[in-house]
Amino acid sequence: PFSPQFHSTFLLRILSRTMMKSVFFLVALLAVSASAFAPAFLGGREANTVCFAKHVNNKAAKWAQDKRPRKSRPSDINRKPVVYELTSITKPSEYTISEAPAESVAKEE
């Protein structure tokens, strides 16, 4: 019913509209994704920091101190240090100081 030339121009119009819509969609998608990496202006002021933290993070020593076990039981709270009697400790004989001259420990060849 239609001439071949009319049919081809009709298809070209449909394809060009579809291509234009897809190109427009891709450009819009690119603009939206690029704005995620652009600096944000909040209330007319430029943001000076990358992330707005609510509070600073604890360093390792502070974090470990916060996580250490607490003395909650009375036996832990009232614990006295262990007192060691110094007279009960006997030194081995190799730790005694003698008046003899020092001996060489190196091998003589």
PDB file of N, CA and C in Angstrom, residues 6-105:
ATOM      1  N   PHE A   6       8.586   5.963   0.883  1.00  0.00           N
ATOM      2  CA  PHE A   6       7.841   6.446   2.048  1.00  0.00           C
ATOM      3  C   PHE A   6       8.134   5.558   3.258  1.00  0.00           C
ATOM      4  N   HIS A   7       8.174   4.266   3.014  1.00  0.00           N
ATOM      5  CA  HIS A   7       8.430   3.322   4.098  1.00  0.00           C
ATOM      6  C   HIS A   7       9.815   3.528   4.696  1.00  0.00           C
ATOM      7  N   SER A   8      10.837   3.757   3.877  1.00  0.00           N
ATOM      8  CA  SER A   8      12.194   3.961   4.380  1.00  0.00           C
ATOM      9  C   SER A   8      12.323   5.290   5.129  1.00  0.00           C
ATOM     10  N   THR A   9      11.697   6.350   4.649  1.00  0.00           N
ATOM     11  CA  THR A   9      11.760   7.630   5.359  1.00  0.00           C
ATOM     12  C   THR A   9      11.014   7.543   6.692  1.00  0.00           C
ATOM     13  N   PHE A  10       9.927   6.785   6.714  1.00  0.00           N
ATOM     14  CA  PHE A  10       9.171   6.600   7.954  1.00  0.00           C
ATOM     15  C   PHE A  10      10.026   5.859   8.997  1.00  0.00           C
ATOM     16  N   LEU A  11      10.735   4.819   8.551  1.00  0.00           N
ATOM     17  CA  LEU A  11      11.619   4.082   9.456  1.00  0.00           C
ATOM     18  C   LEU A  11      12.767   4.961   9.949  1.00  0.00           C
ATOM     19  N   LEU A  12      13.311   5.785   9.068  1.00  0.00           N
ATOM     20  CA  LEU A  12      14.387   6.694   9.465  1.00  0.00           C
ATOM     21  C   LEU A  12      13.918   7.677  10.530  1.00  0.00           C
ATOM     22  N   ARG A  13      12.700   8.174  10.388  1.00  0.00           N
ATOM     23  CA  ARG A  13      12.165   9.097  11.392  1.00  0.00           C
ATOM     24  C   ARG A  13      12.012   8.402  12.744  1.00  0.00           C
ATOM     25  N   ILE A  14      11.501   7.184  12.720  1.00  0.00           N
ATOM     26  CA  ILE A  14      11.311   6.446  13.971  1.00  0.00           C
ATOM     27  C   ILE A  14      12.667   6.147  14.611  1.00  0.00           C
ATOM     28  N   LEU A  15      13.628   5.707  13.787  1.00  0.00           N
ATOM     29  CA  LEU A  15      14.954   5.411  14.313  1.00  0.00           C
ATOM     30  C   LEU A  15      15.653   6.666  14.836  1.00  0.00           C
ATOM     31  N   SER A  16      15.502   7.755  14.139  1.00  0.00           N
ATOM     32  CA  SER A  16      16.160   8.991  14.586  1.00  0.00           C
ATOM     33  C   SER A  16      15.532   9.481  15.893  1.00  0.00           C
ATOM     34  N   ARG A  17      14.220   9.361  16.045  1.00  0.00           N
ATOM     35  CA  ARG A  17      13.578   9.748  17.309  1.00  0.00           C
ATOM     36  C   ARG A  17      14.034   8.830  18.446  1.00  0.00           C
ATOM     37  N   THR A  18      14.113   7.535  18.166  1.00  0.00           N
ATOM     38  CA  THR A  18      14.560   6.587  19.188  1.00  0.00           C
ATOM     39  C   THR A  18      16.005   6.849  19.571  1.00  0.00           C
ATOM     40  N   MET A  19      16.836   7.123  18.568  1.00  0.00           N
ATOM     41  CA  MET A  19      18.244   7.415  18.856  1.00  0.00           C
ATOM     42  C   MET A  19      18.392   8.712  19.628  1.00  0.00           C
ATOM     43  N   MET A  20      17.597   9.704  19.272  1.00  0.00           N
ATOM     44  CA  MET A  20      17.667  10.979  19.990  1.00  0.00           C
ATOM     45  C   MET A  20      17.236  10.803  21.447  1.00  0.00           C
ATOM     46  N   LYS A  21      16.221   9.994  21.664  1.00  0.00           N
ATOM     47  CA  LYS A  21      15.786   9.741  23.040  1.00  0.00           C
ATOM     48  C   LYS A  21      16.857   9.009  23.833  1.00  0.00           C
ATOM     49  N   SER A  22      17.490   8.019  23.192  1.00  0.00           N
ATOM     50  CA  SER A  22      18.527   7.276  23.906  1.00  0.00           C
ATOM     51  C   SER A  22      19.752   8.148  24.157  1.00  0.00           C
ATOM     52  N   VAL A  23      20.123   8.994  23.205  1.00  0.00           N
ATOM     53  CA  VAL A  23      21.250   9.907  23.409  1.00  0.00           C
ATOM     54  C   VAL A  23      20.922  10.894  24.520  1.00  0.00           C
ATOM     55  N   PHE A  24      19.717  11.425  24.518  1.00  0.00           N
ATOM     56  CA  PHE A  24      19.307  12.349  25.570  1.00  0.00           C
ATOM     57  C   PHE A  24      19.336  11.665  26.940  1.00  0.00           C
ATOM     58  N   PHE A  25      18.869  10.421  26.988  1.00  0.00           N
ATOM     59  CA  PHE A  25      18.888   9.657  28.237  1.00  0.00           C
ATOM     60  C   PHE A  25      20.321   9.437  28.731  1.00  0.00           C
ATOM     61  N   LEU A  26      21.216   9.081  27.807  1.00  0.00           N
ATOM     62  CA  LEU A  26      22.618   8.854  28.196  1.00  0.00           C
ATOM     63  C   LEU A  26      23.290  10.139  28.681  1.00  0.00           C
ATOM     64  N   VAL A  27      23.001  11.258  28.029  1.00  0.00           N
ATOM     65  CA  VAL A  27      23.574  12.546  28.464  1.00  0.00           C
ATOM     66  C   VAL A  27      23.031  12.923  29.839  1.00  0.00           C
ATOM     67  N   ALA A  28      21.743  12.698  30.065  1.00  0.00           N
ATOM     68  CA  ALA A  28      21.156  12.996  31.378  1.00  0.00           C
ATOM     69  C   ALA A  28      21.747  12.098  32.455  1.00  0.00           C
ATOM     70  N   LEU A  29      21.944  10.835  32.120  1.00  0.00           N
ATOM     71  CA  LEU A  29      22.546   9.902  33.071  1.00  0.00           C
ATOM     72  C   LEU A  29      23.977  10.306  33.400  1.00  0.00           C
ATOM     73  N   LEU A  30      24.712  10.738  32.393  1.00  0.00           N
ATOM     74  CA  LEU A  30      26.088  11.193  32.614  1.00  0.00           C
ATOM     75  C   LEU A  30      26.122  12.442  33.489  1.00  0.00           C
ATOM     76  N   ALA A  31      25.193  13.365  33.270  1.00  0.00           N
ATOM     77  CA  ALA A  31      25.159  14.589  34.070  1.00  0.00           C
ATOM     78  C   ALA A  31      24.818  14.281  35.526  1.00  0.00           C
ATOM     79  N   VAL A  32      23.900  13.354  35.749  1.00  0.00           N
ATOM     80  CA  VAL A  32      23.520  13.005  37.118  1.00  0.00           C
ATOM     81  C   VAL A  32      24.679  12.307  37.827  1.00  0.00           C
ATOM     82  N   SER A  33      25.348  11.392  37.142  1.00  0.00           N
ATOM     83  CA  SER A  33      26.451  10.675  37.788  1.00  0.00           C
ATOM     84  C   SER A  33      27.658  11.579  37.990  1.00  0.00           C
ATOM     85  N   ALA A  34      27.875  12.549  37.111  1.00  0.00           N
ATOM     86  CA  ALA A  34      29.005  13.466  37.285  1.00  0.00           C
ATOM     87  C   ALA A  34      28.754  14.430  38.435  1.00  0.00           C
ATOM     88  N   SER A  35      27.504  14.762  38.698  1.00  0.00           N
ATOM     89  CA  SER A  35      27.216  15.687  39.796  1.00  0.00           C
ATOM     90  C   SER A  35      27.468  15.042  41.149  1.00  0.00           C
ATOM     91  N   ALA A  36      27.544  13.722  41.198  1.00  0.00           N
ATOM     92  CA  ALA A  36      27.843  13.047  42.464  1.00  0.00           C
ATOM     93  C   ALA A  36      29.279  13.297  42.888  1.00  0.00           C
ATOM     94  N   PHE A  37      30.172  13.573  41.925  1.00  0.00           N
ATOM     95  CA  PHE A  37      31.572  13.805  42.240  1.00  0.00           C
ATOM     96  C   PHE A  37      31.936  15.287  42.288  1.00  0.00           C
ATOM     97  N   ALA A  38      31.012  16.148  41.959  1.00  0.00           N
ATOM     98  CA  ALA A  38      31.271  17.584  41.985  1.00  0.00           C
ATOM     99  C   ALA A  38      31.158  18.095  43.417  1.00  0.00           C
ATOM    100  N   PRO A  39      31.896  19.169  43.778  1.00  0.00           N
ATOM    101  CA  PRO A  39      31.775  19.717  45.132  1.00  0.00           C
ATOM    102  C   PRO A  39      30.379  20.290  45.355  1.00  0.00           C
ATOM    103  N   ALA A  40      29.858  20.020  46.533  1.00  0.00           N
ATOM    104  CA  ALA A  40      28.502  20.461  46.849  1.00  0.00           C
ATOM    105  C   ALA A  40      28.543  21.844  47.499  1.00  0.00           C
ATOM    106  N   PHE A  41      27.574  22.660  47.176  1.00  0.00           N
ATOM    107  CA  PHE A  41      27.429  23.965  47.794  1.00  0.00           C
ATOM    108  C   PHE A  41      26.232  23.912  48.729  1.00  0.00           C
ATOM    109  N   LEU A  42      26.512  24.054  50.019  1.00  0.00           N
ATOM    110  CA  LEU A  42      25.445  23.965  51.009  1.00  0.00           C
ATOM    111  C   LEU A  42      25.157  25.362  51.555  1.00  0.00           C
ATOM    112  N   GLY A  43      23.981  25.860  51.298  1.00  0.00           N
ATOM    113  CA  GLY A  43      23.603  27.164  51.815  1.00  0.00           C
ATOM    114  C   GLY A  43      24.442  28.292  51.251  1.00  0.00           C
ATOM    115  N   GLY A  44      24.942  28.129  50.044  1.00  0.00           N
ATOM    116  CA  GLY A  44      25.733  29.171  49.425  1.00  0.00           C
ATOM    117  C   GLY A  44      27.198  29.157  49.819  1.00  0.00           C
ATOM    118  N   ARG A  45      27.592  28.217  50.680  1.00  0.00           N
ATOM    119  CA  ARG A  45      28.995  28.128  51.088  1.00  0.00           C
ATOM    120  C   ARG A  45      29.618  26.886  50.483  1.00  0.00           C
ATOM    121  N   GLU A  46      30.898  26.985  50.207  1.00  0.00           N
ATOM    122  CA  GLU A  46      31.599  25.834  49.657  1.00  0.00           C
ATOM    123  C   GLU A  46      32.001  24.897  50.788  1.00  0.00           C
ATOM    124  N   ALA A  47      31.859  23.608  50.563  1.00  0.00           N
ATOM    125  CA  ALA A  47      32.236  22.625  51.571  1.00  0.00           C
ATOM    126  C   ALA A  47      33.757  22.493  51.596  1.00  0.00           C
ATOM    127  N   ASN A  48      34.360  22.623  52.790  1.00  0.00           N
ATOM    128  CA  ASN A  48      35.813  22.581  52.904  1.00  0.00           C
ATOM    129  C   ASN A  48      36.339  21.176  53.164  1.00  0.00           C
ATOM    130  N   THR A  49      35.495  20.288  53.633  1.00  0.00           N
ATOM    131  CA  THR A  49      35.956  18.942  53.947  1.00  0.00           C
ATOM    132  C   THR A  49      35.266  17.938  53.047  1.00  0.00           C
ATOM    133  N   VAL A  50      35.892  16.785  52.921  1.00  0.00           N
ATOM    134  CA  VAL A  50      35.341  15.754  52.061  1.00  0.00           C
ATOM    135  C   VAL A  50      34.145  15.098  52.738  1.00  0.00           C
ATOM    136  N   CYS A  51      34.299  14.738  54.014  1.00  0.00           N
ATOM    137  CA  CYS A  51      33.186  14.119  54.718  1.00  0.00           C
ATOM    138  C   CYS A  51      32.930  14.888  56.011  1.00  0.00           C
ATOM    139  N   PHE A  52      31.690  14.999  56.357  1.00  0.00           N
ATOM    140  CA  PHE A  52      31.311  15.727  57.553  1.00  0.00           C
ATOM    141  C   PHE A  52      31.113  14.720  58.682  1.00  0.00           C
ATOM    142  N   ALA A  53      32.155  14.504  59.473  1.00  0.00           N
ATOM    143  CA  ALA A  53      32.092  13.527  60.556  1.00  0.00           C
ATOM    144  C   ALA A  53      31.376  14.134  61.751  1.00  0.00           C
ATOM    145  N   LYS A  54      30.605  13.308  62.432  1.00  0.00           N
ATOM    146  CA  LYS A  54      29.915  13.773  63.637  1.00  0.00           C
ATOM    147  C   LYS A  54      30.900  13.911  64.792  1.00  0.00           C
ATOM    148  N   HIS A  55      31.870  12.996  64.873  1.00  0.00           N
ATOM    149  CA  HIS A  55      32.865  13.038  65.941  1.00  0.00           C
ATOM    150  C   HIS A  55      34.135  12.369  65.430  1.00  0.00           C
ATOM    151  N   VAL A  56      35.223  12.665  66.095  1.00  0.00           N
ATOM    152  CA  VAL A  56      36.492  12.078  65.673  1.00  0.00           C
ATOM    153  C   VAL A  56      36.559  10.629  66.134  1.00  0.00           C
ATOM    154  N   ASN A  57      37.330   9.826  65.431  1.00  0.00           N
ATOM    155  CA  ASN A  57      37.514   8.427  65.806  1.00  0.00           C
ATOM    156  C   ASN A  57      38.585   8.319  66.879  1.00  0.00           C
ATOM    157  N   ASN A  58      38.400   7.366  67.786  1.00  0.00           N
ATOM    158  CA  ASN A  58      39.404   7.127  68.808  1.00  0.00           C
ATOM    159  C   ASN A  58      40.638   6.506  68.186  1.00  0.00           C
ATOM    160  N   LYS A  59      41.796   6.860  68.710  1.00  0.00           N
ATOM    161  CA  LYS A  59      43.028   6.221  68.269  1.00  0.00           C
ATOM    162  C   LYS A  59      43.146   4.871  68.974  1.00  0.00           C
ATOM    163  N   ALA A  60      44.174   4.107  68.663  1.00  0.00           N
ATOM    164  CA  ALA A  60      44.278   2.720  69.133  1.00  0.00           C
ATOM    165  C   ALA A  60      44.368   2.635  70.656  1.00  0.00           C
ATOM    166  N   ALA A  61      45.177   3.485  71.285  1.00  0.00           N
ATOM    167  CA  ALA A  61      45.344   3.404  72.738  1.00  0.00           C
ATOM    168  C   ALA A  61      44.055   3.792  73.460  1.00  0.00           C
ATOM    169  N   LYS A  62      43.391   4.815  72.971  1.00  0.00           N
ATOM    170  CA  LYS A  62      42.135   5.249  73.590  1.00  0.00           C
ATOM    171  C   LYS A  62      41.066   4.179  73.414  1.00  0.00           C
ATOM    172  N   TRP A  63      41.023   3.567  72.238  1.00  0.00           N
ATOM    173  CA  TRP A  63      40.041   2.520  71.983  1.00  0.00           C
ATOM    174  C   TRP A  63      40.304   1.313  72.873  1.00  0.00           C
ATOM    175  N   ALA A  64      41.573   0.942  73.044  1.00  0.00           N
ATOM    176  CA  ALA A  64      41.913  -0.203  73.888  1.00  0.00           C
ATOM    177  C   ALA A  64      41.583   0.084  75.348  1.00  0.00           C
ATOM    178  N   GLN A  65      41.775   1.325  75.772  1.00  0.00           N
ATOM    179  CA  GLN A  65      41.456   1.680  77.151  1.00  0.00           C
ATOM    180  C   GLN A  65      39.939   1.604  77.384  1.00  0.00           C
ATOM    181  N   ASP A  66      39.173   2.006  76.396  1.00  0.00           N
ATOM    182  CA  ASP A  66      37.721   1.934  76.540  1.00  0.00           C
ATOM    183  C   ASP A  66      37.220   0.499  76.551  1.00  0.00           C
ATOM    184  N   LYS A  67      37.955  -0.407  75.907  1.00  0.00           N
ATOM    185  CA  LYS A  67      37.510  -1.795  75.797  1.00  0.00           C
ATOM    186  C   LYS A  67      38.073  -2.710  76.873  1.00  0.00           C
ATOM    187  N   ARG A  68      38.928  -2.210  77.776  1.00  0.00           N
ATOM    188  CA  ARG A  68      39.548  -3.086  78.780  1.00  0.00           C
ATOM    189  C   ARG A  68      38.502  -3.526  79.799  1.00  0.00           C
ATOM    190  N   PRO A  69      38.729  -4.681  80.432  1.00  0.00           N
ATOM    191  CA  PRO A  69      37.749  -5.161  81.408  1.00  0.00           C
ATOM    192  C   PRO A  69      37.716  -4.278  82.660  1.00  0.00           C
ATOM    193  N   ARG A  70      36.538  -4.051  83.178  1.00  0.00           N
ATOM    194  CA  ARG A  70      36.350  -3.197  84.358  1.00  0.00           C
ATOM    195  C   ARG A  70      36.380  -4.052  85.633  1.00  0.00           C
ATOM    196  N   LYS A  71      36.821  -3.431  86.728  1.00  0.00           N
ATOM    197  CA  LYS A  71      36.772  -4.098  88.031  1.00  0.00           C
ATOM    198  C   LYS A  71      35.390  -3.850  88.619  1.00  0.00           C
ATOM    199  N   SER A  72      34.485  -4.799  88.386  1.00  0.00           N
ATOM    200  CA  SER A  72      33.109  -4.612  88.853  1.00  0.00           C
ATOM    201  C   SER A  72      32.817  -5.409  90.116  1.00  0.00           C
ATOM    202  N   ARG A  73      33.560  -6.490  90.347  1.00  0.00           N
ATOM    203  CA  ARG A  73      33.316  -7.310  91.541  1.00  0.00           C
ATOM    204  C   ARG A  73      34.075  -6.736  92.735  1.00  0.00           C
ATOM    205  N   PRO A  74      33.548  -6.839  93.954  1.00  0.00           N
ATOM    206  CA  PRO A  74      34.262  -6.346  95.139  1.00  0.00           C
ATOM    207  C   PRO A  74      35.603  -7.039  95.335  1.00  0.00           C
ATOM    208  N   SER A  75      35.696  -8.323  94.963  1.00  0.00           N
ATOM    209  CA  SER A  75      36.977  -9.021  95.128  1.00  0.00           C
ATOM    210  C   SER A  75      38.040  -8.449  94.194  1.00  0.00           C
ATOM    211  N   ASP A  76      37.631  -7.940  93.038  1.00  0.00           N
ATOM    212  CA  ASP A  76      38.588  -7.301  92.135  1.00  0.00           C
ATOM    213  C   ASP A  76      38.945  -5.897  92.611  1.00  0.00           C
ATOM    214  N   ILE A  77      37.939  -5.173  93.093  1.00  0.00           N
ATOM    215  CA  ILE A  77      38.159  -3.786  93.516  1.00  0.00           C
ATOM    216  C   ILE A  77      39.057  -3.729  94.745  1.00  0.00           C
ATOM    217  N   ASN A  78      38.847  -4.625  95.707  1.00  0.00           N
ATOM    218  CA  ASN A  78      39.580  -4.594  96.966  1.00  0.00           C
ATOM    219  C   ASN A  78      40.822  -5.487  96.975  1.00  0.00           C
ATOM    220  N   ARG A  79      41.266  -5.923  95.828  1.00  0.00           N
ATOM    221  CA  ARG A  79      42.406  -6.822  95.769  1.00  0.00           C
ATOM    222  C   ARG A  79      43.693  -6.070  96.124  1.00  0.00           C
ATOM    223  N   LYS A  80      44.497  -6.685  96.972  1.00  0.00           N
ATOM    224  CA  LYS A  80      45.787  -6.110  97.379  1.00  0.00           C
ATOM    225  C   LYS A  80      46.888  -6.727  96.518  1.00  0.00           C
ATOM    226  N   PRO A  81      47.966  -6.013  96.300  1.00  0.00           N
ATOM    227  CA  PRO A  81      49.059  -6.606  95.517  1.00  0.00           C
ATOM    228  C   PRO A  81      49.737  -7.722  96.294  1.00  0.00           C
ATOM    229  N   VAL A  82      50.283  -8.686  95.578  1.00  0.00           N
ATOM    230  CA  VAL A  82      50.962  -9.818  96.192  1.00  0.00           C
ATOM    231  C   VAL A  82      52.322  -9.345  96.701  1.00  0.00           C
ATOM    232  N   VAL A  83      52.626  -9.671  97.966  1.00  0.00           N
ATOM    233  CA  VAL A  83      53.907  -9.301  98.553  1.00  0.00           C
ATOM    234  C   VAL A  83      54.789 -10.546  98.570  1.00  0.00           C
ATOM    235  N   TYR A  84      55.922 -10.471  97.898  1.00  0.00           N
ATOM    236  CA  TYR A  84      56.846 -11.594  97.849  1.00  0.00           C
ATOM    237  C   TYR A  84      57.951 -11.385  98.872  1.00  0.00           C
ATOM    238  N   GLU A  85      58.247 -12.405  99.638  1.00  0.00           N
ATOM    239  CA  GLU A  85      59.338 -12.345 100.612  1.00  0.00           C
ATOM    240  C   GLU A  85      60.654 -12.485  99.856  1.00  0.00           C
ATOM    241  N   LEU A  86      61.542 -11.541 100.027  1.00  0.00           N
ATOM    242  CA  LEU A  86      62.809 -11.609  99.322  1.00  0.00           C
ATOM    243  C   LEU A  86      63.735 -12.662  99.915  1.00  0.00           C
ATOM    244  N   THR A  87      63.518 -13.023 101.171  1.00  0.00           N
ATOM    245  CA  THR A  87      64.378 -14.042 101.783  1.00  0.00           C
ATOM    246  C   THR A  87      64.041 -15.444 101.277  1.00  0.00           C
ATOM    247  N   SER A  88      62.829 -15.617 100.753  1.00  0.00           N
ATOM    248  CA  SER A  88      62.443 -16.939 100.277  1.00  0.00           C
ATOM    249  C   SER A  88      63.055 -17.274  98.921  1.00  0.00           C
ATOM    250  N   ILE A  89      63.551 -16.255  98.218  1.00  0.00           N
ATOM    251  CA  ILE A  89      64.141 -16.486  96.902  1.00  0.00           C
ATOM    252  C   ILE A  89      65.618 -16.824  97.079  1.00  0.00           C
ATOM    253  N   THR A  90      66.038 -17.988  96.619  1.00  0.00           N
ATOM    254  CA  THR A  90      67.456 -18.369  96.692  1.00  0.00           C
ATOM    255  C   THR A  90      68.042 -18.317  95.290  1.00  0.00           C
ATOM    256  N   LYS A  91      69.205 -17.689  95.199  1.00  0.00           N
ATOM    257  CA  LYS A  91      69.858 -17.575  93.901  1.00  0.00           C
ATOM    258  C   LYS A  91      70.618 -18.858  93.589  1.00  0.00           C
ATOM    259  N   PRO A  92      70.694 -19.238  92.346  1.00  0.00           N
ATOM    260  CA  PRO A  92      71.537 -20.367  91.969  1.00  0.00           C
ATOM    261  C   PRO A  92      73.012 -20.008  92.162  1.00  0.00           C
ATOM    262  N   SER A  93      73.847 -21.028  92.263  1.00  0.00           N
ATOM    263  CA  SER A  93      75.260 -20.791  92.554  1.00  0.00           C
ATOM    264  C   SER A  93      75.990 -20.043  91.444  1.00  0.00           C
ATOM    265  N   GLU A  94      75.530 -20.131  90.216  1.00  0.00           N
ATOM    266  CA  GLU A  94      76.239 -19.437  89.122  1.00  0.00           C
ATOM    267  C   GLU A  94      76.051 -17.922  89.160  1.00  0.00           C
ATOM    268  N   TYR A  95      75.143 -17.440  90.010  1.00  0.00           N
ATOM    269  CA  TYR A  95      74.941 -15.998  90.118  1.00  0.00           C
ATOM    270  C   TYR A  95      75.726 -15.369  91.277  1.00  0.00           C
ATOM    271  N   THR A  96      76.485 -16.133  92.006  1.00  0.00           N
ATOM    272  CA  THR A  96      77.268 -15.556  93.105  1.00  0.00           C
ATOM    273  C   THR A  96      78.533 -14.924  92.562  1.00  0.00           C
ATOM    274  N   ILE A  97      78.946 -13.835  93.178  1.00  0.00           N
ATOM    275  CA  ILE A  97      80.140 -13.116  92.738  1.00  0.00           C
ATOM    276  C   ILE A  97      81.326 -13.657  93.527  1.00  0.00           C
ATOM    277  N   SER A  98      82.358 -14.042  92.823  1.00  0.00           N
ATOM    278  CA  SER A  98      83.546 -14.594  93.487  1.00  0.00           C
ATOM    279  C   SER A  98      84.727 -13.649  93.313  1.00  0.00           C
ATOM    280  N   GLU A  99      85.765 -13.873  94.104  1.00  0.00           N
ATOM    281  CA  GLU A  99      86.960 -13.045  94.040  1.00  0.00           C
ATOM    282  C   GLU A  99      87.968 -13.566  93.000  1.00  0.00           C
ATOM    283  N   ALA A 100      87.717 -14.716  92.413  1.00  0.00           N
ATOM    284  CA  ALA A 100      88.652 -15.293  91.446  1.00  0.00           C
ATOM    285  C   ALA A 100      88.662 -14.466  90.162  1.00  0.00           C
ATOM    286  N   PRO A 101      89.803 -14.444  89.446  1.00  0.00           N
ATOM    287  CA  PRO A 101      89.835 -13.694  88.184  1.00  0.00           C
ATOM    288  C   PRO A 101      88.897 -14.313  87.150  1.00  0.00           C
ATOM    289  N   ALA A 102      88.447 -13.489  86.233  1.00  0.00           N
ATOM    290  CA  ALA A 102      87.488 -13.935  85.217  1.00  0.00           C
ATOM    291  C   ALA A 102      88.138 -14.946  84.281  1.00  0.00           C
ATOM    292  N   GLU A 103      87.353 -15.915  83.884  1.00  0.00           N
ATOM    293  CA  GLU A 103      87.826 -16.926  82.957  1.00  0.00           C
ATOM    294  C   GLU A 103      87.329 -16.625  81.558  1.00  0.00           C
ATOM    295  N   SER A 104      88.121 -16.928  80.550  1.00  0.00           N
ATOM    296  CA  SER A 104      87.725 -16.687  79.174  1.00  0.00           C
ATOM    297  C   SER A 104      86.743 -17.755  78.730  1.00  0.00           C
ATOM    298  N   VAL A 105      85.684 -17.346  78.051  1.00  0.00           N
ATOM    299  CA  VAL A 105      84.699 -18.285  77.588  1.00  0.00           C
ATOM    300  C   VAL A 105      84.935 -18.670  76.123  1.00  0.00           C
TER     301      VAL A 105
END
